[in-house]
mmCIF file with all atom_site columns, C-alpha atoms in Angstrom:
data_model
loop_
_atom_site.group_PDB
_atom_site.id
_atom_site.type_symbol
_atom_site.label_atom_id
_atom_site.label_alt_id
_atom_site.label_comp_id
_atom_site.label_asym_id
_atom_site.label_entity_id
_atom_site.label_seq_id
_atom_site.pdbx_PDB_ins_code
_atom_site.Cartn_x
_atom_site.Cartn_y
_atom_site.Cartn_z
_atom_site.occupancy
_atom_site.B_iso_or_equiv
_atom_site.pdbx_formal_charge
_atom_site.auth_seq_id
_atom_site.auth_comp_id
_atom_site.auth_asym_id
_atom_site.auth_atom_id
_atom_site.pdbx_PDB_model_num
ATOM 1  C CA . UNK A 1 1  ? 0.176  -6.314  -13.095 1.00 97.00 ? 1  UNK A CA 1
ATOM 2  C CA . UNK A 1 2  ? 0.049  -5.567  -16.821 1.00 98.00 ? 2  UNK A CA 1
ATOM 3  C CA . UNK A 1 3  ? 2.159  -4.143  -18.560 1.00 98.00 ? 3  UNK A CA 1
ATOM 4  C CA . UNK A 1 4  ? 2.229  -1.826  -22.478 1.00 98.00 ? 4  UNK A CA 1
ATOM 5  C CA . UNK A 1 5  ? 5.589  -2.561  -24.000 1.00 98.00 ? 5  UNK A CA 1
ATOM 6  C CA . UNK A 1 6  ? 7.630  -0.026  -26.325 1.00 97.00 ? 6  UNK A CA 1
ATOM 7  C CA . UNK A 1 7  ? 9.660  -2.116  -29.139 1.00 97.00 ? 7  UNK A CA 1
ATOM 8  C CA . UNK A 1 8  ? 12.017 -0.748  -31.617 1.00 96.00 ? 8  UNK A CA 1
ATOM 9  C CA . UNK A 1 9  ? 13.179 -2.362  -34.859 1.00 96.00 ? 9  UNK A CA 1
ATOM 10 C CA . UNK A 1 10 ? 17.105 -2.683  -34.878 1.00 93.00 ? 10 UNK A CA 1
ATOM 11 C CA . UNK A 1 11 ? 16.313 -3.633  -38.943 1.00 93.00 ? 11 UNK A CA 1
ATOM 12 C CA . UNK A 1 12 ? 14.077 -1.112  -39.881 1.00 93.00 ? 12 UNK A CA 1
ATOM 13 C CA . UNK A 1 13 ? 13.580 1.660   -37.006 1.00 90.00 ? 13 UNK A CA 1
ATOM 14 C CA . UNK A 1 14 ? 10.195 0.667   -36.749 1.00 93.00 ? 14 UNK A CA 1
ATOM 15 C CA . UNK A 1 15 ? 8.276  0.867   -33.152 1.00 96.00 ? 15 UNK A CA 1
ATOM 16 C CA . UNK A 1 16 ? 6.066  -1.456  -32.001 1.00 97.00 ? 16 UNK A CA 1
ATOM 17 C CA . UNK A 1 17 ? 3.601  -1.272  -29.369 1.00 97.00 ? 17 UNK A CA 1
ATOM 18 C CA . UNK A 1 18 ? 1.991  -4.134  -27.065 1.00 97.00 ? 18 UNK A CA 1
ATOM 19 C CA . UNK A 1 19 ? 0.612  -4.910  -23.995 1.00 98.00 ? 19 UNK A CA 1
ATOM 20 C CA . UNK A 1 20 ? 1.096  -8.449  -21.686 1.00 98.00 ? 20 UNK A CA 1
ATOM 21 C CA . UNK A 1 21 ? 1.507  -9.725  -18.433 1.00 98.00 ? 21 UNK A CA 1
ATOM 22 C CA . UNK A 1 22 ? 4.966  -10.526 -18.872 1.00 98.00 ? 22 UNK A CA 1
ATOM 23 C CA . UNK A 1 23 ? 7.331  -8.496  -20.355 1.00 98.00 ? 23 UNK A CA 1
ATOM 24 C CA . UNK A 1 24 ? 10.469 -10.253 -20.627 1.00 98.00 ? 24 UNK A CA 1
ATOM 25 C CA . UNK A 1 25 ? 8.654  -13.604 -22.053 1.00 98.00 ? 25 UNK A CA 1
ATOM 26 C CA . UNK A 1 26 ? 6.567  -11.564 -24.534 1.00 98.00 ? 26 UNK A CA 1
ATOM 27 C CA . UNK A 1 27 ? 9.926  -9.825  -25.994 1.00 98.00 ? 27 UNK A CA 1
ATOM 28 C CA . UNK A 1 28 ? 11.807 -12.760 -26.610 1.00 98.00 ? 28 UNK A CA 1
ATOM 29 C CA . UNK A 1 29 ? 8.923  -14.673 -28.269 1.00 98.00 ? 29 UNK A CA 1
ATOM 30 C CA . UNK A 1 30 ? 8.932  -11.244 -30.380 1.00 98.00 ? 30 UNK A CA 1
ATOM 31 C CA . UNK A 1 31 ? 12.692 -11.682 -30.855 1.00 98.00 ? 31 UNK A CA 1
ATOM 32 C CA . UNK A 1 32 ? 12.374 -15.808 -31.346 1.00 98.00 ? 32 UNK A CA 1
ATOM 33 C CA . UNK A 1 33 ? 10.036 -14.811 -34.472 1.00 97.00 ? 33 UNK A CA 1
ATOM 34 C CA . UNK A 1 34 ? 6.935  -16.345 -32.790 1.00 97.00 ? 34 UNK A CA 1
ATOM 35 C CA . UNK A 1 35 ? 4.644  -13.282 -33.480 1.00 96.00 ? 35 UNK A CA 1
ATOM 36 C CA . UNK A 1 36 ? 3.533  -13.108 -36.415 1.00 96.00 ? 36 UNK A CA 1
ATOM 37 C CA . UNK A 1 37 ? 3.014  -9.431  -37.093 1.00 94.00 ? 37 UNK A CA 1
ATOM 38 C CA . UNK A 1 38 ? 6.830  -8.447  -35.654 1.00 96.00 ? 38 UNK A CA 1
ATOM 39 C CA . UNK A 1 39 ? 9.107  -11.710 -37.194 1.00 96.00 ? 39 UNK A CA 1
ATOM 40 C CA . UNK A 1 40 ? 10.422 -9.466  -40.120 1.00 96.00 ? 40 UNK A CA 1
ATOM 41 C CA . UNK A 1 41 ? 11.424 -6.570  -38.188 1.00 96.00 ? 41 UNK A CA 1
ATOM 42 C CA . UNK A 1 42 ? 13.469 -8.707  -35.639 1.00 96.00 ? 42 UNK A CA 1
ATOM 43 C CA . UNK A 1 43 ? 15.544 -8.116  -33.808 1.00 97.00 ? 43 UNK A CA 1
ATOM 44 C CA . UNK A 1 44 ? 13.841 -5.948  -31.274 1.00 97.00 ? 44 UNK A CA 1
ATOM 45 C CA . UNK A 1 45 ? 15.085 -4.251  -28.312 1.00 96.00 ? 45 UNK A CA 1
ATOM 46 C CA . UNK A 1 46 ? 12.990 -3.073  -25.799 1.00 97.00 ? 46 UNK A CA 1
ATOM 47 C CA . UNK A 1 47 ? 12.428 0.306   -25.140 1.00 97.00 ? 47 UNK A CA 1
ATOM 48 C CA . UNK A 1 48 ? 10.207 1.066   -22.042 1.00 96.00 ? 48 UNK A CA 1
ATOM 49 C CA . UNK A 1 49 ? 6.872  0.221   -20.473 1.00 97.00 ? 49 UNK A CA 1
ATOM 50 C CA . UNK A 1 50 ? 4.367  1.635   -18.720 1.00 97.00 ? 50 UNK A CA 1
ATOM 51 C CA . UNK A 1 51 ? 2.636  -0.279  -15.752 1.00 98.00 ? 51 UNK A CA 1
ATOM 52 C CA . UNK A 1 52 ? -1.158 -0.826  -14.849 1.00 98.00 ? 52 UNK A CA 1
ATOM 53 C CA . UNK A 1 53 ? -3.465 -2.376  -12.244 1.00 98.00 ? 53 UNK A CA 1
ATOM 54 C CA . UNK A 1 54 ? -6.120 -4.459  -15.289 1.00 98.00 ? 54 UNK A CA 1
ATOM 55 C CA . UNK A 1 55 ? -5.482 -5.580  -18.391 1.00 98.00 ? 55 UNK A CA 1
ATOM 56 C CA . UNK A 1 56 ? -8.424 -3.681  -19.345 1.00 98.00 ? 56 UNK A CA 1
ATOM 57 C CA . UNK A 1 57 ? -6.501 -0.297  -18.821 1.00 98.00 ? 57 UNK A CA 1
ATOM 58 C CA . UNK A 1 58 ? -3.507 -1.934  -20.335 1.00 98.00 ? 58 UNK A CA 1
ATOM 59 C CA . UNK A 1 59 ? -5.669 -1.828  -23.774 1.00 97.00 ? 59 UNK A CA 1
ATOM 60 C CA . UNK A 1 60 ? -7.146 1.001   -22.985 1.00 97.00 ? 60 UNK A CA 1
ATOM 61 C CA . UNK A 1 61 ? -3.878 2.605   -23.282 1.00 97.00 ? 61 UNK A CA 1
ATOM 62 C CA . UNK A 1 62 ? -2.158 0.410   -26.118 1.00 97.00 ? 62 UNK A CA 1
ATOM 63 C CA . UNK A 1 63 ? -4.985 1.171   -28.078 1.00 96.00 ? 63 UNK A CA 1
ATOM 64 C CA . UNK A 1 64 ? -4.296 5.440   -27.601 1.00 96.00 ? 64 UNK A CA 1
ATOM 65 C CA . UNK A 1 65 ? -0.929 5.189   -28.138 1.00 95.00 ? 65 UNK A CA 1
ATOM 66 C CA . UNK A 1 66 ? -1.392 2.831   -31.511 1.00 93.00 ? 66 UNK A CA 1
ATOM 67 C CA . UNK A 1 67 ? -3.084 6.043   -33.113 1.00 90.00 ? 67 UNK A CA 1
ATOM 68 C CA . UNK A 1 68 ? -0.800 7.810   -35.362 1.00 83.00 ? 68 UNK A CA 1
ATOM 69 C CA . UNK A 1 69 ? -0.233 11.014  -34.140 1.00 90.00 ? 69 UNK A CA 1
ATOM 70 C CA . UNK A 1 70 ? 0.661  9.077   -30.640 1.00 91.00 ? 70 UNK A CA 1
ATOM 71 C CA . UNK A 1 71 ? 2.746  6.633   -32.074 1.00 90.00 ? 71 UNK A CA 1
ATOM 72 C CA . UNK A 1 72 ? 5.013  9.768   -34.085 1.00 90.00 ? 72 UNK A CA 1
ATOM 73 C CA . UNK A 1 73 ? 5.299  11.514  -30.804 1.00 91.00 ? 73 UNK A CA 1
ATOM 74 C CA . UNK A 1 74 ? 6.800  8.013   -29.231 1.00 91.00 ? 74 UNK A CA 1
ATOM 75 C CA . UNK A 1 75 ? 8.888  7.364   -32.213 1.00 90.00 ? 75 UNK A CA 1
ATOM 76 C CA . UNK A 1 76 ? 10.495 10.834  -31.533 1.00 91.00 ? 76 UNK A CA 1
ATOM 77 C CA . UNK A 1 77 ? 10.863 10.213  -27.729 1.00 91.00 ? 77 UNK A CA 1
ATOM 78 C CA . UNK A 1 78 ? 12.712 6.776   -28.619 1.00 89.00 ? 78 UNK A CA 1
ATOM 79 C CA . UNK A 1 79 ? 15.169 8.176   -31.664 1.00 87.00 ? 79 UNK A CA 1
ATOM 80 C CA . UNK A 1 80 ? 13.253 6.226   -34.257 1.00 85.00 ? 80 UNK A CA 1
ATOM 81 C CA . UNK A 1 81 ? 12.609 8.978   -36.688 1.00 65.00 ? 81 UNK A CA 1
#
């Protein structure tokens, strides 16, 4: 299974959005600092996922939701705004 991960930024209220095979590994190396794009923002706490069959539809969908006007709608379904 894959897997598109919801992140939110406990420093600055910032959501992230990923996608991975394994959730709970893939958070804490977020949290650990060992992603480069998220190791200012830490710490994270996870938010949700949504599940899929290929990683292929995993992107598909990480990629949709990383457009703006997406990622504002999930920012107001988490409390980030």
């Amino acid at each position: 299974m894959y897997y598109v991960y919801f992140l939110g930024s406990a420093k600055n209220g910032d959501l992230y959005i990923g996608s991975t095979e394994n959730v709970e590994r893939r958070v804490a190396l977020h949290n650990l600092g060992k992603v480069r794009s998220t190791q200012y923002y830490r710490p994270w706490k996870f938010l949700g996922c949504e599940e899929f069959l290929t990683r292929g539809e995993a992107m598909k969908r990480e990629k949709f939701l990383k457009n703006h006007q997406q990622k504002e709608i999930l920012k107001k379904r988490y409390h980030l705004l």
